[in-house]
Short mmCIF file of C-alpha atoms in Angstrom, two decimals:
data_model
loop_
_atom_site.label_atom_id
_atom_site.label_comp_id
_atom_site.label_asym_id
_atom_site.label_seq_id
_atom_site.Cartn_x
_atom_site.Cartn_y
_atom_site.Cartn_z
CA UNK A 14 -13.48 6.54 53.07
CA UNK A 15 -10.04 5.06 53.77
CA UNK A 16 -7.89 7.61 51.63
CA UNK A 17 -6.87 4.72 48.77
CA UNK A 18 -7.98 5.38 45.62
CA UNK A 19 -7.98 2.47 42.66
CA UNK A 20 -9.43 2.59 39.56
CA UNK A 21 -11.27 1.16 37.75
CA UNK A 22 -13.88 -0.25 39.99
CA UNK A 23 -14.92 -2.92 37.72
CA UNK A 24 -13.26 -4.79 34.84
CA UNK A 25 -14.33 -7.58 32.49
CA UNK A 26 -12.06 -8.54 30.14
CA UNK A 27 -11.10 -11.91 28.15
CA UNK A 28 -8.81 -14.95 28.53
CA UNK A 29 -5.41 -14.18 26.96
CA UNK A 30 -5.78 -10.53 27.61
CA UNK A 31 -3.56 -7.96 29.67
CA UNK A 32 -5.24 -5.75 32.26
CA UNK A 33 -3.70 -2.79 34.75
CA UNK A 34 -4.94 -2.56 37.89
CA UNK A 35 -4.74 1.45 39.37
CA UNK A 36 -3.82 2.63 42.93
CA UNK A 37 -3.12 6.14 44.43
CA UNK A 38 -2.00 5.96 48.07
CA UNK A 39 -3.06 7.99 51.43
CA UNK A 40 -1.25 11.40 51.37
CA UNK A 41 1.62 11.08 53.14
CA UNK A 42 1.42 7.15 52.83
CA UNK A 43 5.13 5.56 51.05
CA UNK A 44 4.46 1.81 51.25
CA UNK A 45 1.84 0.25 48.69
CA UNK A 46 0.42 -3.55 48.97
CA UNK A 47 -1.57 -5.34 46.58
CA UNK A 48 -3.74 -8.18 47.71
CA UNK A 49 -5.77 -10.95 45.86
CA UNK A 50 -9.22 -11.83 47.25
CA UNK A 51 -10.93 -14.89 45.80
CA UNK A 52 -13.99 -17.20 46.74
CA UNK A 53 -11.73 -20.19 47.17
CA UNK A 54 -8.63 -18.42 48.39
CA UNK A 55 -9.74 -15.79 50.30
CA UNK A 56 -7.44 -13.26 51.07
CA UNK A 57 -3.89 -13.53 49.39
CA UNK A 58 -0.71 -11.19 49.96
CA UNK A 59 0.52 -10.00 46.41
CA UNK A 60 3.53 -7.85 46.64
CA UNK A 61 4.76 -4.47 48.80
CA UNK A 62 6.47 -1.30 47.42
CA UNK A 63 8.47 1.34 49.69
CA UNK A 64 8.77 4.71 48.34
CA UNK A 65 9.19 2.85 44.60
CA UNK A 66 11.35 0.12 45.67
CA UNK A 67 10.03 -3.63 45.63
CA UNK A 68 10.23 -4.19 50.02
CA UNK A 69 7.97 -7.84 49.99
CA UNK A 70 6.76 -10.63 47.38
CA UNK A 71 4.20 -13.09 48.28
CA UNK A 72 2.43 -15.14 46.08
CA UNK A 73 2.28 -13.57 42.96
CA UNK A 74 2.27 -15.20 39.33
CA UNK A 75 5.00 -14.61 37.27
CA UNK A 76 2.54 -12.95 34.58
CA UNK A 77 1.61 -10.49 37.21
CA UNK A 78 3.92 -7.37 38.03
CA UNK A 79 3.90 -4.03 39.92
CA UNK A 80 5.29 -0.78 40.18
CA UNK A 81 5.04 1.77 42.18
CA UNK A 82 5.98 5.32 40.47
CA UNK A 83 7.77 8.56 41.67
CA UNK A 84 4.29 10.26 43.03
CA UNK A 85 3.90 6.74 45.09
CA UNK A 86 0.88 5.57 42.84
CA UNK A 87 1.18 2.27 41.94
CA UNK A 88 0.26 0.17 39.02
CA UNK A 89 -0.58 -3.50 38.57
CA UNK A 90 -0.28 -5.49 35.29
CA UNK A 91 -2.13 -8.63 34.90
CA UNK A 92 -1.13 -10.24 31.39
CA UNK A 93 -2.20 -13.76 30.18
CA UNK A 94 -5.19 -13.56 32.21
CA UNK A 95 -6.89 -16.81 32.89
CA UNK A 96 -10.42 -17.95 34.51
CA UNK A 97 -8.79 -18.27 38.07
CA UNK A 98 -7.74 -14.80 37.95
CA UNK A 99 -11.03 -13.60 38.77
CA UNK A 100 -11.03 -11.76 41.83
CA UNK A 101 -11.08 -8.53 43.80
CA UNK A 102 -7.75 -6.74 43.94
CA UNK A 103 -7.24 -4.51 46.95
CA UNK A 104 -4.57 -1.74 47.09
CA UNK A 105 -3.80 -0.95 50.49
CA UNK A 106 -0.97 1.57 51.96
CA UNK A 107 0.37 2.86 54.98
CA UNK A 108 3.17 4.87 56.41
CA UNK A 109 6.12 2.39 57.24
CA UNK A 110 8.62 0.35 55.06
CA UNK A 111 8.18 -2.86 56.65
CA UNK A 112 6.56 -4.63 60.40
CA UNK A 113 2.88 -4.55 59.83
CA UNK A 114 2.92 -2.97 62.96
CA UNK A 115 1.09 0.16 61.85
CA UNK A 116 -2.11 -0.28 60.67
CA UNK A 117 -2.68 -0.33 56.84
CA UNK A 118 -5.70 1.70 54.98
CA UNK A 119 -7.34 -0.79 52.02
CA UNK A 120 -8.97 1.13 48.84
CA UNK A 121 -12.45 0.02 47.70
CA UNK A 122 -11.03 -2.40 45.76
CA UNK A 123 -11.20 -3.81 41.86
CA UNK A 124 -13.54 -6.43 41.12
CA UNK A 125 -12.10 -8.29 37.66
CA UNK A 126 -13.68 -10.95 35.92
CA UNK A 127 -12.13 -12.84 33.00
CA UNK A 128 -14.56 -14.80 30.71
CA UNK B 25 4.35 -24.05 56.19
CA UNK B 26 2.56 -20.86 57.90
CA UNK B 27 -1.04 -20.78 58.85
CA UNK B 28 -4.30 -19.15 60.04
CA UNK B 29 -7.41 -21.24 60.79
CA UNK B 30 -10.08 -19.03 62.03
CA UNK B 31 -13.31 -20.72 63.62
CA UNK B 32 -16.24 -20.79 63.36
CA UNK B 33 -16.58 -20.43 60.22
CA UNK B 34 -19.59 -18.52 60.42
CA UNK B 35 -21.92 -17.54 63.25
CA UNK B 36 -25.12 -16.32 63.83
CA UNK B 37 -26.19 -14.35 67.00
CA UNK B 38 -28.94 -11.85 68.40
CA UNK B 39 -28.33 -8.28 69.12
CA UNK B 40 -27.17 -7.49 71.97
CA UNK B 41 -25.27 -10.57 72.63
CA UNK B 42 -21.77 -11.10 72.59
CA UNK B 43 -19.75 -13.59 70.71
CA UNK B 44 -16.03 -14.74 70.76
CA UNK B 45 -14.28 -15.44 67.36
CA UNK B 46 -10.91 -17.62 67.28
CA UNK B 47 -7.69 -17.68 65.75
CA UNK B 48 -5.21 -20.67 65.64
CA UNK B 49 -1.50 -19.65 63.21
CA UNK B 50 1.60 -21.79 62.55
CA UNK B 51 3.52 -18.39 61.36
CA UNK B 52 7.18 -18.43 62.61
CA UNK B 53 8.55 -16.25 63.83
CA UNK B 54 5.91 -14.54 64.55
CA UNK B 55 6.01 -10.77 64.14
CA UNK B 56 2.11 -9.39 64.67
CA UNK B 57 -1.36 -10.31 64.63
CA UNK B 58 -4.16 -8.29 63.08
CA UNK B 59 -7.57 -8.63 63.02
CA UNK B 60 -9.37 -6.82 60.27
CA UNK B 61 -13.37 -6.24 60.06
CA UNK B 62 -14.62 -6.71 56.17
CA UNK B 63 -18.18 -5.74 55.03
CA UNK B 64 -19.24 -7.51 51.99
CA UNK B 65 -17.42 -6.29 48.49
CA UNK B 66 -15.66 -3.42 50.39
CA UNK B 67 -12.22 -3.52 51.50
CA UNK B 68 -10.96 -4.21 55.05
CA UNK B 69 -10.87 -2.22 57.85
CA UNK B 70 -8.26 -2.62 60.64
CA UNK B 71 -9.59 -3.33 64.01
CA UNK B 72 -6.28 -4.34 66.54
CA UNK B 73 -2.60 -4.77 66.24
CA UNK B 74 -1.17 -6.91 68.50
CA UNK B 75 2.53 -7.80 69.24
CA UNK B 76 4.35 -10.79 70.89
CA UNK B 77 4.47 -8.64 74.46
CA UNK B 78 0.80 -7.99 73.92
CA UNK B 79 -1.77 -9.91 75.39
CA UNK B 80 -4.88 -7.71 74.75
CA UNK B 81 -5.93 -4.91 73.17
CA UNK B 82 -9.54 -2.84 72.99
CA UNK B 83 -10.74 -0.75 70.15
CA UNK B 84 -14.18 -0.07 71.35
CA UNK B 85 -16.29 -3.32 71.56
CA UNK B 86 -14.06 -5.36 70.07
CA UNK B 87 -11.50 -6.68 71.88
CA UNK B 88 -8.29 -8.61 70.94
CA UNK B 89 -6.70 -11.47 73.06
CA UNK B 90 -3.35 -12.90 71.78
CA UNK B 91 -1.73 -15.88 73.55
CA UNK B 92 1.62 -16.20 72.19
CA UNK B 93 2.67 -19.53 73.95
CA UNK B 94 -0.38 -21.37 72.04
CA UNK B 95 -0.16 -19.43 69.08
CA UNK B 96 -4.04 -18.55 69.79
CA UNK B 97 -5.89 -15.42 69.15
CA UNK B 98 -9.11 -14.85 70.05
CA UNK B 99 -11.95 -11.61 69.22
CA UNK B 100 -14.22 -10.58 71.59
CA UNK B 101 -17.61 -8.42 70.41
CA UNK B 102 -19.98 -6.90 73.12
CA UNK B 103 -23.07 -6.05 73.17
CA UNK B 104 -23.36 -6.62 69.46
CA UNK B 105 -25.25 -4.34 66.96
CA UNK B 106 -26.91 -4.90 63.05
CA UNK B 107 -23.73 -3.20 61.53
CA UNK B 108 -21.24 -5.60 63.09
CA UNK B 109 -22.29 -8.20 60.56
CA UNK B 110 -19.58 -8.43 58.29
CA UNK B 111 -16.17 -11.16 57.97
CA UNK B 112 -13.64 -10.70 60.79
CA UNK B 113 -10.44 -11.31 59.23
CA UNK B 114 -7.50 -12.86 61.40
CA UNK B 115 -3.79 -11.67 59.99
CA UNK B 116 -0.46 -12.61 61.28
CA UNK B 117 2.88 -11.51 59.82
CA UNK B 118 6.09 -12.98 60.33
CA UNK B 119 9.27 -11.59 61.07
CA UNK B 120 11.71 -13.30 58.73
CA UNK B 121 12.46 -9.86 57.34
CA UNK B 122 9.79 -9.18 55.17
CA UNK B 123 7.00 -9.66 57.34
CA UNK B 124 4.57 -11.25 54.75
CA UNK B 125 1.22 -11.43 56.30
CA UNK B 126 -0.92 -15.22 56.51
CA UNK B 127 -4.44 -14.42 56.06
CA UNK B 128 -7.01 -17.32 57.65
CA UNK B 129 -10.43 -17.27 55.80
CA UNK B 130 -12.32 -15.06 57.88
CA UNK B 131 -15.39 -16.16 60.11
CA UNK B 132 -18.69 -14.67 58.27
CA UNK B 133 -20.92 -13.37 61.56
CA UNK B 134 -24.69 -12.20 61.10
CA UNK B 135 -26.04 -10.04 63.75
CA UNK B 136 -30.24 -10.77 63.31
CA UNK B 137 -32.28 -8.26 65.03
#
């Protein structure tokens, strides 16, 4: 058990439709990353907060967007969902702003399917 | 534009033997390299953290090689076991002031009794 918490675990849901994605950080933990995992494009960077400030972007849709709140859990809104969207979203956090040079703790994971 | 290739793609050993699994990245300039361990459906699971000074690192069986000059990583497993099946994930960061990590695809390795 890494410490990251995200709910729910599993999520179908529709074309067209808008979906949040929950994740509560380690204790003690200030930055939050989202990543993308998908058959065909494996592993993808989303976005990073810091302490509720946007630190990184990567590739991430416009009709996607984050936040991270004052208790450091963060939220992330899928809207417009299409086919491709399928995928398992990791949360993962760790204790610095910005480096990657401390390692990073990933959450279980939500698996999402659009049909 | 950056990049990780990871080979093999997948591999398939006995236990008990070891096996090497490499990295090749185009990321400039290059801030870290990571290599992550992911069991099927569950997230991953950090194994090394490597620098542009470092040239290897250990974290138990698994050891990290990093050749900055090539821009080649490689991951060393010994005396591998059942559990160590899983995707071995190859990560490297830049340091253009965001440090937004380059993920290759992984190489899928099955440990067969």
């Amino acid at each position: 058990d890494s410490g990251v918490t995200q709910t729910p675990k599993h999520l179908i849901t529709a074309t067209g439709q808008r979906v949040t994605l929950r994740c509560s950080p380690r204790s003690g933990d200030l930055s939050v990353y989202w990543y993308q995992q998908s058959l065909d494009q494996g592993l993808q960077f989303l976005i990073q907060y810091y302490n509720g400030e946007e630190r990184a972007k990567g590739n991430i849709l416009e009709r996607f967007s984050a936040q991270q709140f004052p208790d450091l859990h963060s939220e992330l809104n899928l809207s417009s969902l299409e086919l491709g969207d399928s995928a398992l979203y990791f949360c993962a956090s760790s204790v610095e702003e910005a480096g990657g040079l401390y390692e990073q703790f990933f959450g279980p994971g939500t698996r999402l399917t659009v049909l | 534009k950056n990049q990780v290739e990871q080979s093999p793609q997948s591999l398939i050993i006995l236990e008990g033997k070891n096996c090497t699994l490499q990295c090749n990245y185009t990321v400039s300039p290059f801030s870290n390299l990571r290599w992550y361990k992911q069991d099927t459906g569950r997230g991953p699971v950090s194994l090394t953290i490597m620098t542009f000074s470092e040239n290897t690192k250990s974290n138990g069986r698994y050891t990290a090689t990093l050749d900055a000059d090539t821009k080649q990583s490689s991951l060393h497993i010994t005396a591998s076991q059942l559990s160590d099946s899983a995707s071995y994930i190859c990560v490297v960061s830049d340091s253009g002031g965001s440090y937004i990590p380059t993920f290759g695809r992984g190489t899928s390795l099955i440990v067969h009794p």
